[in-house]
JSON list of C-alpha atoms in Angstrom, two decimals:
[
{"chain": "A", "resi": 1, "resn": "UNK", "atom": "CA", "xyz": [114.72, 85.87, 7.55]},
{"chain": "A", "resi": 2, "resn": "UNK", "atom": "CA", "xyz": [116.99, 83.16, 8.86]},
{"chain": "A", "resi": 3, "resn": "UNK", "atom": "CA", "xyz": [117.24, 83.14, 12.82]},
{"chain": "A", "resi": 4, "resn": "UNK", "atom": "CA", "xyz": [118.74, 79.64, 12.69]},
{"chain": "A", "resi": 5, "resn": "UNK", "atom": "CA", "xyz": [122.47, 79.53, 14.68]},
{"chain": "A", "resi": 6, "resn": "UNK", "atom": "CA", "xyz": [124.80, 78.94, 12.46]},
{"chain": "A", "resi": 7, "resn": "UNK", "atom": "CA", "xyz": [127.21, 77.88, 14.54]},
{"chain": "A", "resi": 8, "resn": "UNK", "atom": "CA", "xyz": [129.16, 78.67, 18.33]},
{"chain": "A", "resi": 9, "resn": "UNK", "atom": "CA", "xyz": [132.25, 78.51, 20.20]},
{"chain": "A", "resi": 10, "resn": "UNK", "atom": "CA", "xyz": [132.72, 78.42, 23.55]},
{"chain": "A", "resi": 11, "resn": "UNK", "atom": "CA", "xyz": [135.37, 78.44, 26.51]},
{"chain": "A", "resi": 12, "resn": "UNK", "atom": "CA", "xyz": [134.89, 79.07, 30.14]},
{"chain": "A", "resi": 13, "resn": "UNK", "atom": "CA", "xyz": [134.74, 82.70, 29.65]},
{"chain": "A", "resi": 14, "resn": "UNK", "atom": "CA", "xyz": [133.87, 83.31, 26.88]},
{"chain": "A", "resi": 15, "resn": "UNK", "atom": "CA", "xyz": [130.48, 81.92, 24.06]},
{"chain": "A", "resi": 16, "resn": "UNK", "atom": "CA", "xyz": [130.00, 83.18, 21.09]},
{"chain": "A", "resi": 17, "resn": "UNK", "atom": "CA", "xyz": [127.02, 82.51, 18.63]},
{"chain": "A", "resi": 18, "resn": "UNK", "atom": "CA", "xyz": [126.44, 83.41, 15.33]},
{"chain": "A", "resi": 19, "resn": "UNK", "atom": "CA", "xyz": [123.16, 83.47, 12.87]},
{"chain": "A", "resi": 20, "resn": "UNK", "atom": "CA", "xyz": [122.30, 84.87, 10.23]},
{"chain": "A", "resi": 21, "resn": "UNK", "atom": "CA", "xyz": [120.25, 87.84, 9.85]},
{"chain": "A", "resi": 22, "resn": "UNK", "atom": "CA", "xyz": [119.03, 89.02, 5.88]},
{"chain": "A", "resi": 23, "resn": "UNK", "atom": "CA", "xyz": [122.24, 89.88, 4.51]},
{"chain": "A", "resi": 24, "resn": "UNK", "atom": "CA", "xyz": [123.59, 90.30, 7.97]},
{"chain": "A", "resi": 25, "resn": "UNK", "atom": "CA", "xyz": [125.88, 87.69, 9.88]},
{"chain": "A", "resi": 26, "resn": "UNK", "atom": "CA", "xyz": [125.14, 88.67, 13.28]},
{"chain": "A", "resi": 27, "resn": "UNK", "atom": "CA", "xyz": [128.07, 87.67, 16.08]},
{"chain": "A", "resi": 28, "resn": "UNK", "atom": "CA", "xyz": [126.85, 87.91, 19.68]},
{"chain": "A", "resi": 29, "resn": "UNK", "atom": "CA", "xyz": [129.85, 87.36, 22.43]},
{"chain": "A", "resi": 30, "resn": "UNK", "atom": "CA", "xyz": [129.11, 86.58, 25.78]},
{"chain": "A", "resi": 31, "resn": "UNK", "atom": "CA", "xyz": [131.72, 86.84, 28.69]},
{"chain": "A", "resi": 32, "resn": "UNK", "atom": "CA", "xyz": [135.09, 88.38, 28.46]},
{"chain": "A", "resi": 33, "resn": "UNK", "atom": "CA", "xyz": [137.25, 88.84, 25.40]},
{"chain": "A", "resi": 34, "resn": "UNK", "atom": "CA", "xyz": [140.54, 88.96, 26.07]},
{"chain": "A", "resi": 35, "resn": "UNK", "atom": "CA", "xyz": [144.29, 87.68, 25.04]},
{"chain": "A", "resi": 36, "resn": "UNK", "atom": "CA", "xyz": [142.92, 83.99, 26.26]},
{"chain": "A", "resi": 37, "resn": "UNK", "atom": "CA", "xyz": [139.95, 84.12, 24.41]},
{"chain": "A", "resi": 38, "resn": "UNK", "atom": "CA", "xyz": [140.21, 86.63, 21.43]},
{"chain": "A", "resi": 39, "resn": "UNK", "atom": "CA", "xyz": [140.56, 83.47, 18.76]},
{"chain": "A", "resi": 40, "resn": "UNK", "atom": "CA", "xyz": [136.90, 82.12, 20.26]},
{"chain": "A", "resi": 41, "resn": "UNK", "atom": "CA", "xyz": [135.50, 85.69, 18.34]},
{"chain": "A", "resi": 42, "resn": "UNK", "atom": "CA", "xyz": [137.93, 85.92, 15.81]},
{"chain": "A", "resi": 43, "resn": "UNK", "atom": "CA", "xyz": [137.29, 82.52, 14.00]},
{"chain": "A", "resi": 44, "resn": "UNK", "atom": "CA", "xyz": [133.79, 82.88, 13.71]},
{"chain": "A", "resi": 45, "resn": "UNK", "atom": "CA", "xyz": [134.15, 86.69, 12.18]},
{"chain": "A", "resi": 46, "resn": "UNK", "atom": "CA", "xyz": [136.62, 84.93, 9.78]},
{"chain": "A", "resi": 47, "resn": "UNK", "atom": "CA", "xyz": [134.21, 82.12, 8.77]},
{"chain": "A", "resi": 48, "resn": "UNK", "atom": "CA", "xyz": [131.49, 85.35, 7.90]},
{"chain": "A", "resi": 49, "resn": "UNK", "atom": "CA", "xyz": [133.65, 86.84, 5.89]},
{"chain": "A", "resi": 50, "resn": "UNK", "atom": "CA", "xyz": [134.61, 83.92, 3.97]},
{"chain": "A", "resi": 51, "resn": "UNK", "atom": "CA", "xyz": [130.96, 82.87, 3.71]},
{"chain": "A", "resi": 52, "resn": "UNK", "atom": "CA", "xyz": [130.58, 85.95, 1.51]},
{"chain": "A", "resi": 53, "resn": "UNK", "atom": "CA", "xyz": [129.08, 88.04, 4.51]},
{"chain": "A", "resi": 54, "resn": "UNK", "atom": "CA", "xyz": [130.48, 91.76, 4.29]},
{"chain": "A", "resi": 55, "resn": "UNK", "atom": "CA", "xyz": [128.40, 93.31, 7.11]},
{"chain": "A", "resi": 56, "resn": "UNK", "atom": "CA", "xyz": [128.76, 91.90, 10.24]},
{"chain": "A", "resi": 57, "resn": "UNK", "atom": "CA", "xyz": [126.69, 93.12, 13.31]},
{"chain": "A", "resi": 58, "resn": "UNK", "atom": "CA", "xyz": [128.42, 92.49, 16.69]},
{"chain": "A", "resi": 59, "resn": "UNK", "atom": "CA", "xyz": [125.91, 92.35, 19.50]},
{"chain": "A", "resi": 60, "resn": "UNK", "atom": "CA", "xyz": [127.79, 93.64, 22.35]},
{"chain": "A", "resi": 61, "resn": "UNK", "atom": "CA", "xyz": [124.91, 93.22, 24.63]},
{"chain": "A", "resi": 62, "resn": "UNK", "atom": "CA", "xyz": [126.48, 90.21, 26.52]},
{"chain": "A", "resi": 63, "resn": "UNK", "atom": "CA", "xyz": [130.03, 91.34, 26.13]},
{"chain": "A", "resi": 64, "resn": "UNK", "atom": "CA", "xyz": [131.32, 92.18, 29.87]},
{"chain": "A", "resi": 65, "resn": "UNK", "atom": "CA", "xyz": [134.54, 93.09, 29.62]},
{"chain": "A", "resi": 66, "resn": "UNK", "atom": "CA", "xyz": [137.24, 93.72, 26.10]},
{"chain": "A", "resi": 67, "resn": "UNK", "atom": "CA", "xyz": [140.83, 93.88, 26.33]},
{"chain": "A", "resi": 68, "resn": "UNK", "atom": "CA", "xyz": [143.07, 95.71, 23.56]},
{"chain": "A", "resi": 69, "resn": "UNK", "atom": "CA", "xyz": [143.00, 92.10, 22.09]},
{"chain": "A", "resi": 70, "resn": "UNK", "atom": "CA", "xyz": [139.82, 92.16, 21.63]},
{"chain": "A", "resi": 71, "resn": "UNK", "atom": "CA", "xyz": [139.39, 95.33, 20.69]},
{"chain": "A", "resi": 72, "resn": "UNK", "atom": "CA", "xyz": [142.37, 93.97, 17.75]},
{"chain": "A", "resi": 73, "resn": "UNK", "atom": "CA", "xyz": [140.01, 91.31, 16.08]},
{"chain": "A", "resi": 74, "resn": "UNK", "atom": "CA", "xyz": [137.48, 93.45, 15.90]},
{"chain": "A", "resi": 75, "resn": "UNK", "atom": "CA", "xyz": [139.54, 96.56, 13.93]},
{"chain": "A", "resi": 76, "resn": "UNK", "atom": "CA", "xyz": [140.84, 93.45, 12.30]},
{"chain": "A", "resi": 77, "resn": "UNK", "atom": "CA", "xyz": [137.26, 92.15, 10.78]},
{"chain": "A", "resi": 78, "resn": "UNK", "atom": "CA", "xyz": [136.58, 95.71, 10.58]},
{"chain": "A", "resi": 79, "resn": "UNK", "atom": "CA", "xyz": [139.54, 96.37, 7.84]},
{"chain": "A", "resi": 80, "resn": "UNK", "atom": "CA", "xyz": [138.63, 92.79, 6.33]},
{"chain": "A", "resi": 81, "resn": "UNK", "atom": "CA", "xyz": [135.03, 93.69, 6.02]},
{"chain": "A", "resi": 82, "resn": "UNK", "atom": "CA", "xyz": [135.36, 96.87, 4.44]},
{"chain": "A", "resi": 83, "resn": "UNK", "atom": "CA", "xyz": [138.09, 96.03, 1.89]},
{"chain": "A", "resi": 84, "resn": "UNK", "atom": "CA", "xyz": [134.96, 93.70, 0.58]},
{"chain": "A", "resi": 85, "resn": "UNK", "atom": "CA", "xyz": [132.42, 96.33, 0.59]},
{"chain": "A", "resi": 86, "resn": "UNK", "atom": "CA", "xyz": [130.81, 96.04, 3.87]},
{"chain": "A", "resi": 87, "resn": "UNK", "atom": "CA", "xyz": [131.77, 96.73, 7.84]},
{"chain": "A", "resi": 88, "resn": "UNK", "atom": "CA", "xyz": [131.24, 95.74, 11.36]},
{"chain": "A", "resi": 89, "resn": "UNK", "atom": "CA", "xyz": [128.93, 97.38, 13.02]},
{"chain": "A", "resi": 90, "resn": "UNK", "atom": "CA", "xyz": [128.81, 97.09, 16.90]},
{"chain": "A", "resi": 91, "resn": "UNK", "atom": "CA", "xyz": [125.48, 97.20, 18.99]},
{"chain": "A", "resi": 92, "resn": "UNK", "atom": "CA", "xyz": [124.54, 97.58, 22.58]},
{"chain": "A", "resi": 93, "resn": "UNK", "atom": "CA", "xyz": [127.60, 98.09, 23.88]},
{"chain": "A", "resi": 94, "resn": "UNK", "atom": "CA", "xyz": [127.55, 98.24, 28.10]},
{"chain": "A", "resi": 95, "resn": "UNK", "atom": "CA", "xyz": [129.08, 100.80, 29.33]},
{"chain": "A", "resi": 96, "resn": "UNK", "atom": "CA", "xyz": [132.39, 99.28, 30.92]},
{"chain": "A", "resi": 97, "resn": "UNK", "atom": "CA", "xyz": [133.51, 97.72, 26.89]},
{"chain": "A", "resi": 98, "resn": "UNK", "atom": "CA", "xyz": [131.95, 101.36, 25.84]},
{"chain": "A", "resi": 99, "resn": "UNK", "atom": "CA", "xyz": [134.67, 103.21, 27.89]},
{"chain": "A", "resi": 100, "resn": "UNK", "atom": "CA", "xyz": [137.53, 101.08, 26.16]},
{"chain": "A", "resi": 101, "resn": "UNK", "atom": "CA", "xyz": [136.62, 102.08, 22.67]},
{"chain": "A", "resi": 102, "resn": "UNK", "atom": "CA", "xyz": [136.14, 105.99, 23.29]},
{"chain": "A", "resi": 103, "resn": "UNK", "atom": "CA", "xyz": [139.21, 106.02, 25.24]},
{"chain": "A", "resi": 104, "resn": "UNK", "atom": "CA", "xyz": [141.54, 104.38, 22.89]},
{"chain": "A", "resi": 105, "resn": "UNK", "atom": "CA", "xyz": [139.60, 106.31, 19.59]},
{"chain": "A", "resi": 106, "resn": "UNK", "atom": "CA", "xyz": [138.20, 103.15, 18.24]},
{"chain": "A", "resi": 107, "resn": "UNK", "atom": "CA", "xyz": [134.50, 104.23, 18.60]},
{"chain": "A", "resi": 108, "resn": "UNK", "atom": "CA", "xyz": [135.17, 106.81, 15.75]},
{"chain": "A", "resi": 109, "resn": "UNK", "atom": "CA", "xyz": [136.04, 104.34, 12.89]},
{"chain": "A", "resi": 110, "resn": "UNK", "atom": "CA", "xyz": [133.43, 101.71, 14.02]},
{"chain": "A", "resi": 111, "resn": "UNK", "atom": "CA", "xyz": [129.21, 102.48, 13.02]},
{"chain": "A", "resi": 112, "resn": "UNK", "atom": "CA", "xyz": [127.75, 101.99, 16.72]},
{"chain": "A", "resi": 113, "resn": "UNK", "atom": "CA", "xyz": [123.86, 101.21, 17.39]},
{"chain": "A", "resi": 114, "resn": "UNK", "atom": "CA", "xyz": [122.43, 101.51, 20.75]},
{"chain": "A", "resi": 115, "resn": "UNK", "atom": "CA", "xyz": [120.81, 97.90, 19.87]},
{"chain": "A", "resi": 116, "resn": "UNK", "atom": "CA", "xyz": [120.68, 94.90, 18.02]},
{"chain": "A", "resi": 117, "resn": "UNK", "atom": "CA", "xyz": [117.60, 96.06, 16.35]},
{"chain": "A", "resi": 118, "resn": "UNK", "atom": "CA", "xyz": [118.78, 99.31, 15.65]},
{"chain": "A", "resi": 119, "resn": "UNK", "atom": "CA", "xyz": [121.86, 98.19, 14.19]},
{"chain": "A", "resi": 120, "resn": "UNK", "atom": "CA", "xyz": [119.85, 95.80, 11.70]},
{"chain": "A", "resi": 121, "resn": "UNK", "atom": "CA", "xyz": [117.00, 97.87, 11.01]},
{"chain": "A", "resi": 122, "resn": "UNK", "atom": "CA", "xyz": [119.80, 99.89, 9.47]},
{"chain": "A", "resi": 123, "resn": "UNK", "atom": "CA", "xyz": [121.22, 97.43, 7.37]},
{"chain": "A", "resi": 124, "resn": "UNK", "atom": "CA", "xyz": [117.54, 97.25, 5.33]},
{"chain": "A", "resi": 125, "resn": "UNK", "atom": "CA", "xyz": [117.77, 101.06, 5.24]},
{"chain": "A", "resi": 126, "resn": "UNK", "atom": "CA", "xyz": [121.12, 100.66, 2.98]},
{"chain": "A", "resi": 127, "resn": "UNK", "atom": "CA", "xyz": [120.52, 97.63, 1.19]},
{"chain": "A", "resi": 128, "resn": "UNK", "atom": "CA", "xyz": [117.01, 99.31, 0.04]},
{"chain": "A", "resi": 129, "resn": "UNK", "atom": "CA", "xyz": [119.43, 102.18, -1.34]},
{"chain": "A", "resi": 130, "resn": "UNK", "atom": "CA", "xyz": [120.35, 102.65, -4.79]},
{"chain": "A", "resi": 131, "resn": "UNK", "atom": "CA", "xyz": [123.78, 102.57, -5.12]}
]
């Protein structure tokens, strides 16, 4: 497996990093995603996607704080994702960005692991699948 970064972006509140993981790109924010720095998360997503990545695991574990402009890029990559076969799947969540996806519903329609490792140990479990 490939643990090499593939590339970040970073403002003052925000870094995000991205590697690749099997046939997972995996997208780990740091900081606070908000209005000011929702296009820091939403580039990189884009660049998966475009890369031919349809499953993209979003390690929450660092993310401190998500606005509902945050929470729009990721329905966004979620809709994007899926229309190629794929989805976003969200890990270690803490519990203040937790709150802001079961209040506004958005927990339902996303696949949540309680980690990282979870979240890609489950990605082998479908690709060994028949389809």
């Amino acid at each position: 497996m490939d643990r090499g970064t593939v590339g970040s972006a970073q403002s003052g509140r925000l870094l995000v990093e991205v590697r690749e993981e099997g046939s997972s790109a995996v997208v780990t924010p740091a900081g606070e995603l908000d209005h000011h720095t929702a296009d820091l998360l939403r580039e990189p997503l884009e660049d998966c996607l475009d890369k031919g990545f349809s499953r993209l695991v979003v390690d929450c574990s660092r993310l401190e704080f998500c606005d509902s402009t945050g929470l729009n890029v990721l329905l966004g990559a979620r809709l994007k994702a899926e229309a190629a076969g794929g989805g976003v799947h969200l890990a270690g969540m803490l519990p203040a960005v937790a709150r802001v996806f079961e209040i506004t519903g958005a927990s339902a329609v996303f696949t949540l692991h309680d980690s990282l490792d979870a979240a890609l140990a489950d990605g082998v479990d479908q690709a060994d699948k028949p389809g």
